[in-house]
Structures are given as structure tokens and as C-alpha cells.
RNA sequence: GGCGGAGUAGCUCAGUAGGUUAGAGCAGUGGAAUCAUAAUCCACGUGUCCGGGGUUCGAGUCCCUGCUCCGCUACCA
């Protein structure tokens, strides 16, 4: 029986289009999902948008649009961006979807019935212009920091979730399940936050109507965070489809930004505990992408648009850069100069050129026909390649499970570099000069094809469309699977290669 | 204030339970080769491993201390 793998990303507010940092998260999750499919898992990969936010309603109002219509339009545009980046999700959930409505109400009810929701008073400084509550320390000289006006003191009846009650269970859970929050640094932070004391949180609003009504009190809507987190179980079939839910839930991993780990590792986990549902196996808080060392900001106009960025070299090189240059658990930096460097050095020179030179030699020396290889063919470099290859295959699942994309890629590139050295040492052009039907030449070219075929499979999760195109240049059609990457000698001799097209043209 | 990261070649970083001349990639210099997108391959680094103490036969690697940067968090205003 195949194992399932349920992976999610954060759902994004639709008050602005995604920037490069948002794309980074989705690419990482997509690479993971593709790898798991390659490893034989039944993958369910969900992402989507978070629409019940006051910011969203305000943005719609600003554009003079009906909120739902505005969301419809934005959801389309989000999906467009993701399609361009080859993000292959199984469901794109919207918090305005009908099944999510039912899911949130059911979840709210269960937590209420468990005695963890009570009515309380939410009070604070409220700026009418911002339509936002401020904590006292956020105010500047008692004034709203944005509008410089005196905020009103408002008190609102709210429903509260008894989060504080779960401090001990949370700590115990984190202690008993060492891998449940990664990387380690995020786990330490969460433990710290819990130890310093949890307060109950407000989970409803009566001052607004954009949202999902509290099931037993339609003068309140469910607070956006409480609503949003529930999307993960909605996608798994909660509450209508028990079979599906039992199969998919708990999620194997929630991929999220490091800034929202507390919502996931504290509030969400406690919500599930209260509703007596299983907890996600892992929450991974990735780092941020900076732009030349500075934080990207939509309001400053310094946010990079992934769509236009992907048009420079295509989506695959952008995916490659993000996964190779920035370790997923850390912050990283995007700079056009670095991007060009990676593109030229890693993609065009190392990988693209290897494919190109090998295929060209087969065309030139063997009329485009794949040669046969002797069974006992072996050289020192070839066996060095084999050693590296098997070491890589042994560690790749582990590396992936820890989101070490950049490590995996650097190992694959070591293989590629060995292949280029193999070409130099074997010098096929010399072999051809010595004897046109040199067996050594056949063996060399065939071995190189196999090296390329295998590297190409390993690269697939990161550059899926480039990998497909290279396969068609090899004129083979194997499934992209770890099994195929493990075996040597899958290419049959005596078939014609496809058309040779440079993969990474330079400007 | 507390907790936790980080400070290693021009740049980005690896450095596993402390042990021979501290590594990789990129950039730079020189050479080889010509199959290839002038792409590749080979050779070349006198680095105070942030400073200062200490433990040890021996420390980038452990302990103490100081400095700088960053994250989370508390308190005061």
C-alpha cells in the first residue's frame, strides 16, 4: 500500500498579489510534493487564499468592488502566478468555499462543546480611520501611529478561546515529538513563548460582517486567524467525509513562514487538542527572502514580482535559484547579480553544456544513435561517480525530510561536475580520431547518457519542465521516480535521439 | 533584562564525538584541450577561524569573559 503525504502551505491574504517571498514558500512546498510523488507517496498538496480579513474587505472597498467579487478576481490572479511557476497543487482552497464554511462552524461548535469557548470582553484603543485595535504600547504619545489621532477606547463582547489551559499539554506534546517543529530555532522560540505564559485569545468579532458567522450567534463572525487555520482540515474532508479525513489527516507537514509559527504551533495545535483531533506531524517555518539585504515591502514598492522575474529565464531557473541559493530554514538574499551567476555557472555552463556536448557528440560520431555499452566497462572516474551517486541516493530522502533542498542540489551538481571531468578524461574526440568505431567511444558516450538521465530525474522536482524537455531530447519517456534514478543502464541502445536544443541560452 | 542564533579566504558559506599542512562554490591569475551555449578540465589562497583568558599533549571545534549583528520575549516609559 502506498503511503499518503499531506502537505500544505500558508494561505495568503488577497489584499495584494504574491511577492517573491510568498513564491519562495510555494516553490519549496511544490518541490517537496514532487519529490514525495517521485518517492512513491500518494501526495495531497494544498494551498490557497485567506479571504475573510478586514484588510481584504478594505481593499475591496477602496476599489469600489463587492468584497466577494474582489476576492474572486484576486483568487484567479493568484492561481495564474502559481501556474506560471509550475506549482502543482491538488487543491487551491478559498476560505469562502462552501465546505470551509461548514468546517469552520463545526470546529467552532466542537471547541465550544468542549467548554473552551466563553464570552468575554475585548477592549482596547481603536482607531476609526485604521479600523483597527491598538495595544497601548503601539501608540505614539497616545495617538494612532498612522493617523496621529486620538483612538477611542472600545469594549466589545467577544468569544474567547481558552488557550491558556493548553500550555502544559502543548509543552508536553512538543517534548514528546521532537520533530514537530522545525527548524530547531523555531521550536525553541515557541517553547519560550509558552513557558512565559499564554493568554486566552479572542476568536470572534461583532464589529464586522465579512466572515463566517459564529454558529450559535450570527451577530459575530469568526476571527480571521481562527477561520484560516481550519482550512487544513477542510481540505482533508472535515467534517463531511470521514473516510477521506481519516486517510489524510493529520497533515505530514505545514510549510509556513517563520513569522507565523506561533499561530500554527500554539493556537492551531491547541484548537485541535480541544476538538480532540490528531495533530499535524510537522510544522516547518522557513526563512525570508530579502532583496539586497533589505526586507521586501509592498508599500515601498520593493517587493519583487515572481511573475515578471520568471519571465527573464523562465520559471525553472528561478525555482532553481531559490532552492539552491537559500537554505530553506534560513533567510536569504535575492540579487539579480547572484541570479545571473547561478544561471550562467550552474545551469548554462555545468548542466546545460554537459547535455549539449554529449548529445552533439552522439550526433556527430554515431549519427544520433544511442550506442551500446559493454557490461564490464569501468574507469576510475566512473566508479567515483557511482560512489557519489549511491551515497546521494542513500541520503536523499533524509535530506528532503529536513527540507535541505540546497544540500541535495549541491550533491547533484557534484555528479554533474564529475560527468564533465569524465568527458575531459575520456576525450571522445580523440577516441574517434583513433578509430571511428571505437568500442571505448561507445562505452563512454553511453555512460554519459546514463549520467545525464539520472541527474535529470534528480533535478526534476526543482526544474520539472526543463527535465521533461531534456527527456524528450534523449527521446526517452521514463516516469520521474526515485527507482529510475537508482538503476544504471535503463537507456536502450540503438534508438535515435530527439532534437538538440540548448536549455539555458545566454543573453 | 531573559532565551536563542550568528561572527571562518574578496563574496556566499561547509567544518562531523577536539587531533596530522583549516575546506567548497563563485570571482581572480596562469595553463591544457577543442565535443560543446568562449561552455569544459587542470594548477594557484602567508586566511590574527571576532577579541581576551582558560582546560588539554593538542581547540575553529569545550569552558569563562568582552565586542558586533540578528531573531523571539519581558518590563519600563
mmCIF file with all atom_site columns, N, CA, C and O in Angstrom, chain A residues 335-378:
data_model
loop_
_atom_site.group_PDB
_atom_site.id
_atom_site.type_symbol
_atom_site.label_atom_id
_atom_site.label_alt_id
_atom_site.label_comp_id
_atom_site.label_asym_id
_atom_site.label_entity_id
_atom_site.label_seq_id
_atom_site.pdbx_PDB_ins_code
_atom_site.Cartn_x
_atom_site.Cartn_y
_atom_site.Cartn_z
_atom_site.occupancy
_atom_site.B_iso_or_equiv
_atom_site.pdbx_formal_charge
_atom_site.auth_seq_id
_atom_site.auth_comp_id
_atom_site.auth_asym_id
_atom_site.auth_atom_id
_atom_site.pdbx_PDB_model_num
ATOM 1   N N  . UNK A 1 335 ? 19.484 38.762 -5.373  1.00 0.00 ? 335 UNK A N  1
ATOM 2   C CA . UNK A 1 335 ? 20.131 39.854 -6.076  1.00 0.00 ? 335 UNK A CA 1
ATOM 3   C C  . UNK A 1 335 ? 20.239 39.427 -7.527  1.00 0.00 ? 335 UNK A C  1
ATOM 4   O O  . UNK A 1 335 ? 20.614 38.295 -7.810  1.00 0.00 ? 335 UNK A O  1
ATOM 5   N N  . UNK A 1 336 ? 19.931 40.309 -8.426  1.00 0.00 ? 336 UNK A N  1
ATOM 6   C CA . UNK A 1 336 ? 19.980 39.968 -9.847  1.00 0.00 ? 336 UNK A CA 1
ATOM 7   C C  . UNK A 1 336 ? 21.353 39.419 -10.217 1.00 0.00 ? 336 UNK A C  1
ATOM 8   O O  . UNK A 1 336 ? 21.472 38.477 -10.996 1.00 0.00 ? 336 UNK A O  1
ATOM 9   N N  . UNK A 1 337 ? 22.376 40.005 -9.633  1.00 0.00 ? 337 UNK A N  1
ATOM 10  C CA . UNK A 1 337 ? 23.740 39.575 -9.935  1.00 0.00 ? 337 UNK A CA 1
ATOM 11  C C  . UNK A 1 337 ? 23.971 38.118 -9.519  1.00 0.00 ? 337 UNK A C  1
ATOM 12  O O  . UNK A 1 337 ? 24.579 37.333 -10.240 1.00 0.00 ? 337 UNK A O  1
ATOM 13  N N  . UNK A 1 338 ? 23.464 37.774 -8.346  1.00 0.00 ? 338 UNK A N  1
ATOM 14  C CA . UNK A 1 338 ? 23.604 36.393 -7.878  1.00 0.00 ? 338 UNK A CA 1
ATOM 15  C C  . UNK A 1 338 ? 22.811 35.449 -8.771  1.00 0.00 ? 338 UNK A C  1
ATOM 16  O O  . UNK A 1 338 ? 23.246 34.331 -9.053  1.00 0.00 ? 338 UNK A O  1
ATOM 17  N N  . UNK A 1 339 ? 21.641 35.921 -9.164  1.00 0.00 ? 339 UNK A N  1
ATOM 18  C CA . UNK A 1 339 ? 20.780 35.102 -10.008 1.00 0.00 ? 339 UNK A CA 1
ATOM 19  C C  . UNK A 1 339 ? 21.469 34.812 -11.336 1.00 0.00 ? 339 UNK A C  1
ATOM 20  O O  . UNK A 1 339 ? 21.542 33.675 -11.796 1.00 0.00 ? 339 UNK A O  1
ATOM 21  N N  . UNK A 1 340 ? 22.023 35.846 -11.946 1.00 0.00 ? 340 UNK A N  1
ATOM 22  C CA . UNK A 1 340 ? 22.726 35.660 -13.220 1.00 0.00 ? 340 UNK A CA 1
ATOM 23  C C  . UNK A 1 340 ? 23.901 34.715 -13.068 1.00 0.00 ? 340 UNK A C  1
ATOM 24  O O  . UNK A 1 340 ? 24.172 33.882 -13.930 1.00 0.00 ? 340 UNK A O  1
ATOM 25  N N  . UNK A 1 341 ? 24.592 34.864 -11.932 1.00 0.00 ? 341 UNK A N  1
ATOM 26  C CA . UNK A 1 341 ? 25.735 33.990 -11.655 1.00 0.00 ? 341 UNK A CA 1
ATOM 27  C C  . UNK A 1 341 ? 25.348 32.528 -11.624 1.00 0.00 ? 341 UNK A C  1
ATOM 28  O O  . UNK A 1 341 ? 25.981 31.680 -12.236 1.00 0.00 ? 341 UNK A O  1
ATOM 29  N N  . UNK A 1 342 ? 24.317 32.239 -10.871 1.00 0.00 ? 342 UNK A N  1
ATOM 30  C CA . UNK A 1 342 ? 23.830 30.863 -10.759 1.00 0.00 ? 342 UNK A CA 1
ATOM 31  C C  . UNK A 1 342 ? 23.382 30.355 -12.115 1.00 0.00 ? 342 UNK A C  1
ATOM 32  O O  . UNK A 1 342 ? 23.625 29.205 -12.476 1.00 0.00 ? 342 UNK A O  1
ATOM 33  N N  . UNK A 1 343 ? 22.685 31.198 -12.810 1.00 0.00 ? 343 UNK A N  1
ATOM 34  C CA . UNK A 1 343 ? 22.166 30.790 -14.112 1.00 0.00 ? 343 UNK A CA 1
ATOM 35  C C  . UNK A 1 343 ? 23.320 30.419 -15.045 1.00 0.00 ? 343 UNK A C  1
ATOM 36  O O  . UNK A 1 343 ? 23.315 29.352 -15.657 1.00 0.00 ? 343 UNK A O  1
ATOM 37  N N  . UNK A 1 344 ? 24.305 31.283 -15.116 1.00 0.00 ? 344 UNK A N  1
ATOM 38  C CA . UNK A 1 344 ? 25.427 31.024 -16.020 1.00 0.00 ? 344 UNK A CA 1
ATOM 39  C C  . UNK A 1 344 ? 26.282 29.860 -15.558 1.00 0.00 ? 344 UNK A C  1
ATOM 40  O O  . UNK A 1 344 ? 26.557 28.944 -16.333 1.00 0.00 ? 344 UNK A O  1
ATOM 41  N N  . UNK A 1 345 ? 26.676 29.896 -14.286 1.00 0.00 ? 345 UNK A N  1
ATOM 42  C CA . UNK A 1 345 ? 27.637 28.894 -13.808 1.00 0.00 ? 345 UNK A CA 1
ATOM 43  C C  . UNK A 1 345 ? 27.007 27.513 -13.670 1.00 0.00 ? 345 UNK A C  1
ATOM 44  O O  . UNK A 1 345 ? 27.505 26.535 -14.236 1.00 0.00 ? 345 UNK A O  1
ATOM 45  N N  . UNK A 1 346 ? 25.908 27.437 -12.924 1.00 0.00 ? 346 UNK A N  1
ATOM 46  C CA . UNK A 1 346 ? 25.334 26.122 -12.617 1.00 0.00 ? 346 UNK A CA 1
ATOM 47  C C  . UNK A 1 346 ? 24.506 25.574 -13.776 1.00 0.00 ? 346 UNK A C  1
ATOM 48  O O  . UNK A 1 346 ? 24.615 24.405 -14.131 1.00 0.00 ? 346 UNK A O  1
ATOM 49  N N  . UNK A 1 347 ? 23.651 26.433 -14.316 1.00 0.00 ? 347 UNK A N  1
ATOM 50  C CA . UNK A 1 347 ? 22.689 25.924 -15.293 1.00 0.00 ? 347 UNK A CA 1
ATOM 51  C C  . UNK A 1 347 ? 23.266 25.882 -16.708 1.00 0.00 ? 347 UNK A C  1
ATOM 52  O O  . UNK A 1 347 ? 23.328 24.822 -17.328 1.00 0.00 ? 347 UNK A O  1
ATOM 53  N N  . UNK A 1 348 ? 23.696 27.018 -17.218 1.00 0.00 ? 348 UNK A N  1
ATOM 54  C CA . UNK A 1 348 ? 24.183 27.030 -18.600 1.00 0.00 ? 348 UNK A CA 1
ATOM 55  C C  . UNK A 1 348 ? 25.516 26.280 -18.738 1.00 0.00 ? 348 UNK A C  1
ATOM 56  O O  . UNK A 1 348 ? 25.638 25.382 -19.563 1.00 0.00 ? 348 UNK A O  1
ATOM 57  N N  . UNK A 1 349 ? 26.492 26.628 -17.893 1.00 0.00 ? 349 UNK A N  1
ATOM 58  C CA . UNK A 1 349 ? 27.830 26.055 -18.075 1.00 0.00 ? 349 UNK A CA 1
ATOM 59  C C  . UNK A 1 349 ? 27.937 24.605 -17.630 1.00 0.00 ? 349 UNK A C  1
ATOM 60  O O  . UNK A 1 349 ? 28.483 23.765 -18.358 1.00 0.00 ? 349 UNK A O  1
ATOM 61  N N  . UNK A 1 350 ? 27.488 24.313 -16.445 1.00 0.00 ? 350 UNK A N  1
ATOM 62  C CA . UNK A 1 350 ? 27.664 22.955 -15.921 1.00 0.00 ? 350 UNK A CA 1
ATOM 63  C C  . UNK A 1 350 ? 26.657 21.970 -16.518 1.00 0.00 ? 350 UNK A C  1
ATOM 64  O O  . UNK A 1 350 ? 27.026 20.981 -17.121 1.00 0.00 ? 350 UNK A O  1
ATOM 65  N N  . UNK A 1 351 ? 25.405 22.267 -16.307 1.00 0.00 ? 351 UNK A N  1
ATOM 66  C CA . UNK A 1 351 ? 24.368 21.296 -16.663 1.00 0.00 ? 351 UNK A CA 1
ATOM 67  C C  . UNK A 1 351 ? 23.977 21.377 -18.148 1.00 0.00 ? 351 UNK A C  1
ATOM 68  O O  . UNK A 1 351 ? 24.068 20.387 -18.876 1.00 0.00 ? 351 UNK A O  1
ATOM 69  N N  . UNK A 1 352 ? 23.581 22.536 -18.597 1.00 0.00 ? 352 UNK A N  1
ATOM 70  C CA . UNK A 1 352 ? 23.136 22.688 -19.984 1.00 0.00 ? 352 UNK A CA 1
ATOM 71  C C  . UNK A 1 352 ? 24.219 22.289 -20.967 1.00 0.00 ? 352 UNK A C  1
ATOM 72  O O  . UNK A 1 352 ? 23.985 21.561 -21.929 1.00 0.00 ? 352 UNK A O  1
ATOM 73  N N  . UNK A 1 353 ? 25.424 22.724 -20.664 1.00 0.00 ? 353 UNK A N  1
ATOM 74  C CA . UNK A 1 353 ? 26.518 22.432 -21.580 1.00 0.00 ? 353 UNK A CA 1
ATOM 75  C C  . UNK A 1 353 ? 26.896 20.953 -21.590 1.00 0.00 ? 353 UNK A C  1
ATOM 76  O O  . UNK A 1 353 ? 27.283 20.416 -22.624 1.00 0.00 ? 353 UNK A O  1
ATOM 77  N N  . UNK A 1 354 ? 26.767 20.312 -20.432 1.00 0.00 ? 354 UNK A N  1
ATOM 78  C CA . UNK A 1 354 ? 27.045 18.871 -20.389 1.00 0.00 ? 354 UNK A CA 1
ATOM 79  C C  . UNK A 1 354 ? 26.088 18.123 -21.323 1.00 0.00 ? 354 UNK A C  1
ATOM 80  O O  . UNK A 1 354 ? 26.512 17.295 -22.140 1.00 0.00 ? 354 UNK A O  1
ATOM 81  N N  . UNK A 1 355 ? 24.827 18.429 -21.195 1.00 0.00 ? 355 UNK A N  1
ATOM 82  C CA . UNK A 1 355 ? 23.821 17.767 -22.034 1.00 0.00 ? 355 UNK A CA 1
ATOM 83  C C  . UNK A 1 355 ? 24.120 18.050 -23.509 1.00 0.00 ? 355 UNK A C  1
ATOM 84  O O  . UNK A 1 355 ? 24.160 17.146 -24.345 1.00 0.00 ? 355 UNK A O  1
ATOM 85  N N  . UNK A 1 356 ? 24.353 19.296 -23.779 1.00 0.00 ? 356 UNK A N  1
ATOM 86  C CA . UNK A 1 356 ? 24.585 19.726 -25.145 1.00 0.00 ? 356 UNK A CA 1
ATOM 87  C C  . UNK A 1 356 ? 25.800 19.044 -25.783 1.00 0.00 ? 356 UNK A C  1
ATOM 88  O O  . UNK A 1 356 ? 25.729 18.533 -26.891 1.00 0.00 ? 356 UNK A O  1
ATOM 89  N N  . UNK A 1 357 ? 26.904 19.011 -25.057 1.00 0.00 ? 357 UNK A N  1
ATOM 90  C CA . UNK A 1 357 ? 28.137 18.472 -25.656 1.00 0.00 ? 357 UNK A CA 1
ATOM 91  C C  . UNK A 1 357 ? 28.023 16.972 -25.869 1.00 0.00 ? 357 UNK A C  1
ATOM 92  O O  . UNK A 1 357 ? 28.515 16.440 -26.863 1.00 0.00 ? 357 UNK A O  1
ATOM 93  N N  . UNK A 1 358 ? 27.376 16.291 -24.927 1.00 0.00 ? 358 UNK A N  1
ATOM 94  C CA . UNK A 1 358 ? 27.246 14.837 -25.059 1.00 0.00 ? 358 UNK A CA 1
ATOM 95  C C  . UNK A 1 358 ? 26.319 14.476 -26.223 1.00 0.00 ? 358 UNK A C  1
ATOM 96  O O  . UNK A 1 358 ? 26.659 13.637 -27.075 1.00 0.00 ? 358 UNK A O  1
ATOM 97  N N  . UNK A 1 359 ? 25.178 15.148 -26.277 1.00 0.00 ? 359 UNK A N  1
ATOM 98  C CA . UNK A 1 359 ? 24.249 14.836 -27.365 1.00 0.00 ? 359 UNK A CA 1
ATOM 99  C C  . UNK A 1 359 ? 24.855 15.184 -28.725 1.00 0.00 ? 359 UNK A C  1
ATOM 100 O O  . UNK A 1 359 ? 24.688 14.448 -29.695 1.00 0.00 ? 359 UNK A O  1
ATOM 101 N N  . UNK A 1 360 ? 25.573 16.290 -28.763 1.00 0.00 ? 360 UNK A N  1
ATOM 102 C CA . UNK A 1 360 ? 26.197 16.680 -30.027 1.00 0.00 ? 360 UNK A CA 1
ATOM 103 C C  . UNK A 1 360 ? 27.216 15.651 -30.493 1.00 0.00 ? 360 UNK A C  1
ATOM 104 O O  . UNK A 1 360 ? 27.328 15.373 -31.685 1.00 0.00 ? 360 UNK A O  1
ATOM 105 N N  . UNK A 1 361 ? 27.957 15.096 -29.545 1.00 0.00 ? 361 UNK A N  1
ATOM 106 C CA . UNK A 1 361 ? 28.961 14.097 -29.926 1.00 0.00 ? 361 UNK A CA 1
ATOM 107 C C  . UNK A 1 361 ? 28.302 12.821 -30.433 1.00 0.00 ? 361 UNK A C  1
ATOM 108 O O  . UNK A 1 361 ? 28.794 12.190 -31.370 1.00 0.00 ? 361 UNK A O  1
ATOM 109 N N  . UNK A 1 362 ? 27.188 12.466 -29.822 1.00 0.00 ? 362 UNK A N  1
ATOM 110 C CA . UNK A 1 362 ? 26.487 11.267 -30.302 1.00 0.00 ? 362 UNK A CA 1
ATOM 111 C C  . UNK A 1 362 ? 25.945 11.507 -31.717 1.00 0.00 ? 362 UNK A C  1
ATOM 112 O O  . UNK A 1 362 ? 25.999 10.630 -32.578 1.00 0.00 ? 362 UNK A O  1
ATOM 113 N N  . UNK A 1 363 ? 25.498 12.718 -31.915 1.00 0.00 ? 363 UNK A N  1
ATOM 114 C CA . UNK A 1 363 ? 25.002 13.039 -33.251 1.00 0.00 ? 363 UNK A CA 1
ATOM 115 C C  . UNK A 1 363 ? 26.147 13.006 -34.272 1.00 0.00 ? 363 UNK A C  1
ATOM 116 O O  . UNK A 1 363 ? 26.022 12.451 -35.358 1.00 0.00 ? 363 UNK A O  1
ATOM 117 N N  . UNK A 1 364 ? 27.256 13.571 -33.855 1.00 0.00 ? 364 UNK A N  1
ATOM 118 C CA . UNK A 1 364 ? 28.382 13.706 -34.773 1.00 0.00 ? 364 UNK A CA 1
ATOM 119 C C  . UNK A 1 364 ? 29.072 12.373 -35.047 1.00 0.00 ? 364 UNK A C  1
ATOM 120 O O  . UNK A 1 364 ? 29.407 12.055 -36.178 1.00 0.00 ? 364 UNK A O  1
ATOM 121 N N  . UNK A 1 365 ? 29.301 11.620 -33.959 1.00 0.00 ? 365 UNK A N  1
ATOM 122 C CA . UNK A 1 365 ? 30.108 10.409 -34.085 1.00 0.00 ? 365 UNK A CA 1
ATOM 123 C C  . UNK A 1 365 ? 29.274 9.160  -34.350 1.00 0.00 ? 365 UNK A C  1
ATOM 124 O O  . UNK A 1 365 ? 29.787 8.155  -34.826 1.00 0.00 ? 365 UNK A O  1
ATOM 125 N N  . UNK A 1 366 ? 27.987 9.208  -33.941 1.00 0.00 ? 366 UNK A N  1
ATOM 126 C CA . UNK A 1 366 ? 27.172 7.992  -34.063 1.00 0.00 ? 366 UNK A CA 1
ATOM 127 C C  . UNK A 1 366 ? 25.863 8.264  -34.785 1.00 0.00 ? 366 UNK A C  1
ATOM 128 O O  . UNK A 1 366 ? 24.881 7.547  -34.608 1.00 0.00 ? 366 UNK A O  1
ATOM 129 N N  . UNK A 1 367 ? 25.862 9.380  -35.497 1.00 0.00 ? 367 UNK A N  1
ATOM 130 C CA . UNK A 1 367 ? 24.704 9.712  -36.321 1.00 0.00 ? 367 UNK A CA 1
ATOM 131 C C  . UNK A 1 367 ? 23.410 9.833  -35.502 1.00 0.00 ? 367 UNK A C  1
ATOM 132 O O  . UNK A 1 367 ? 22.329 9.513  -35.996 1.00 0.00 ? 367 UNK A O  1
ATOM 133 N N  . UNK A 1 368 ? 23.550 10.230 -34.256 1.00 0.00 ? 368 UNK A N  1
ATOM 134 C CA . UNK A 1 368 ? 22.374 10.413 -33.409 1.00 0.00 ? 368 UNK A CA 1
ATOM 135 C C  . UNK A 1 368 ? 21.798 9.124  -32.854 1.00 0.00 ? 368 UNK A C  1
ATOM 136 O O  . UNK A 1 368 ? 20.740 9.133  -32.230 1.00 0.00 ? 368 UNK A O  1
ATOM 137 N N  . UNK A 1 369 ? 22.475 8.019  -33.049 1.00 0.00 ? 369 UNK A N  1
ATOM 138 C CA . UNK A 1 369 ? 22.004 6.750  -32.495 1.00 0.00 ? 369 UNK A CA 1
ATOM 139 C C  . UNK A 1 369 ? 22.691 6.436  -31.174 1.00 0.00 ? 369 UNK A C  1
ATOM 140 O O  . UNK A 1 369 ? 23.918 6.514  -31.082 1.00 0.00 ? 369 UNK A O  1
ATOM 141 N N  . UNK A 1 370 ? 21.896 6.060  -30.193 1.00 0.00 ? 370 UNK A N  1
ATOM 142 C CA . UNK A 1 370 ? 22.458 5.724  -28.886 1.00 0.00 ? 370 UNK A CA 1
ATOM 143 C C  . UNK A 1 370 ? 23.284 4.442  -29.012 1.00 0.00 ? 370 UNK A C  1
ATOM 144 O O  . UNK A 1 370 ? 22.768 3.416  -29.452 1.00 0.00 ? 370 UNK A O  1
ATOM 145 N N  . UNK A 1 371 ? 24.582 4.491  -28.648 1.00 0.00 ? 371 UNK A N  1
ATOM 146 C CA . UNK A 1 371 ? 25.430 3.309  -28.784 1.00 0.00 ? 371 UNK A CA 1
ATOM 147 C C  . UNK A 1 371 ? 25.163 2.285  -27.684 1.00 0.00 ? 371 UNK A C  1
ATOM 148 O O  . UNK A 1 371 ? 24.542 2.603  -26.672 1.00 0.00 ? 371 UNK A O  1
ATOM 149 N N  . UNK A 1 372 ? 25.632 1.067  -27.905 1.00 0.00 ? 372 UNK A N  1
ATOM 150 C CA . UNK A 1 372 ? 25.541 0.036  -26.879 1.00 0.00 ? 372 UNK A CA 1
ATOM 151 C C  . UNK A 1 372 ? 26.779 0.111  -25.993 1.00 0.00 ? 372 UNK A C  1
ATOM 152 O O  . UNK A 1 372 ? 27.810 0.640  -26.390 1.00 0.00 ? 372 UNK A O  1
ATOM 153 N N  . UNK A 1 373 ? 26.640 -0.448 -24.788 1.00 0.00 ? 373 UNK A N  1
ATOM 154 C CA . UNK A 1 373 ? 27.740 -0.360 -23.834 1.00 0.00 ? 373 UNK A CA 1
ATOM 155 C C  . UNK A 1 373 ? 28.162 -1.758 -23.397 1.00 0.00 ? 373 UNK A C  1
ATOM 156 O O  . UNK A 1 373 ? 27.311 -2.630 -23.206 1.00 0.00 ? 373 UNK A O  1
ATOM 157 N N  . UNK A 1 374 ? 29.468 -1.966 -23.246 1.00 0.00 ? 374 UNK A N  1
ATOM 158 C CA . UNK A 1 374 ? 29.940 -3.253 -22.729 1.00 0.00 ? 374 UNK A CA 1
ATOM 159 C C  . UNK A 1 374 ? 29.559 -3.366 -21.256 1.00 0.00 ? 374 UNK A C  1
ATOM 160 O O  . UNK A 1 374 ? 29.600 -2.387 -20.519 1.00 0.00 ? 374 UNK A O  1
ATOM 161 N N  . UNK A 1 375 ? 29.237 -4.570 -20.836 1.00 0.00 ? 375 UNK A N  1
ATOM 162 C CA . UNK A 1 375 ? 28.810 -4.780 -19.448 1.00 0.00 ? 375 UNK A CA 1
ATOM 163 C C  . UNK A 1 375 ? 29.901 -4.459 -18.440 1.00 0.00 ? 375 UNK A C  1
ATOM 164 O O  . UNK A 1 375 ? 29.635 -3.991 -17.350 1.00 0.00 ? 375 UNK A O  1
ATOM 165 N N  . UNK A 1 376 ? 31.147 -4.751 -18.834 1.00 0.00 ? 376 UNK A N  1
ATOM 166 C CA . UNK A 1 376 ? 32.229 -4.633 -17.851 1.00 0.00 ? 376 UNK A CA 1
ATOM 167 C C  . UNK A 1 376 ? 32.948 -3.300 -17.923 1.00 0.00 ? 376 UNK A C  1
ATOM 168 O O  . UNK A 1 376 ? 34.022 -3.142 -17.357 1.00 0.00 ? 376 UNK A O  1
ATOM 169 N N  . UNK A 1 377 ? 32.364 -2.332 -18.608 1.00 0.00 ? 377 UNK A N  1
ATOM 170 C CA . UNK A 1 377 ? 33.046 -1.040 -18.756 1.00 0.00 ? 377 UNK A CA 1
ATOM 171 C C  . UNK A 1 377 ? 33.177 -0.335 -17.407 1.00 0.00 ? 377 UNK A C  1
ATOM 172 O O  . UNK A 1 377 ? 32.215 -0.193 -16.677 1.00 0.00 ? 377 UNK A O  1
ATOM 173 N N  . UNK A 1 378 ? 34.385 0.102  -17.109 1.00 0.00 ? 378 UNK A N  1
ATOM 174 C CA . UNK A 1 378 ? 34.628 0.768  -15.826 1.00 0.00 ? 378 UNK A CA 1
ATOM 175 C C  . UNK A 1 378 ? 35.876 1.638  -15.940 1.00 0.00 ? 378 UNK A C  1
ATOM 176 O O  . UNK A 1 378 ? 36.851 1.236  -16.582 1.00 0.00 ? 378 UNK A O  1
#
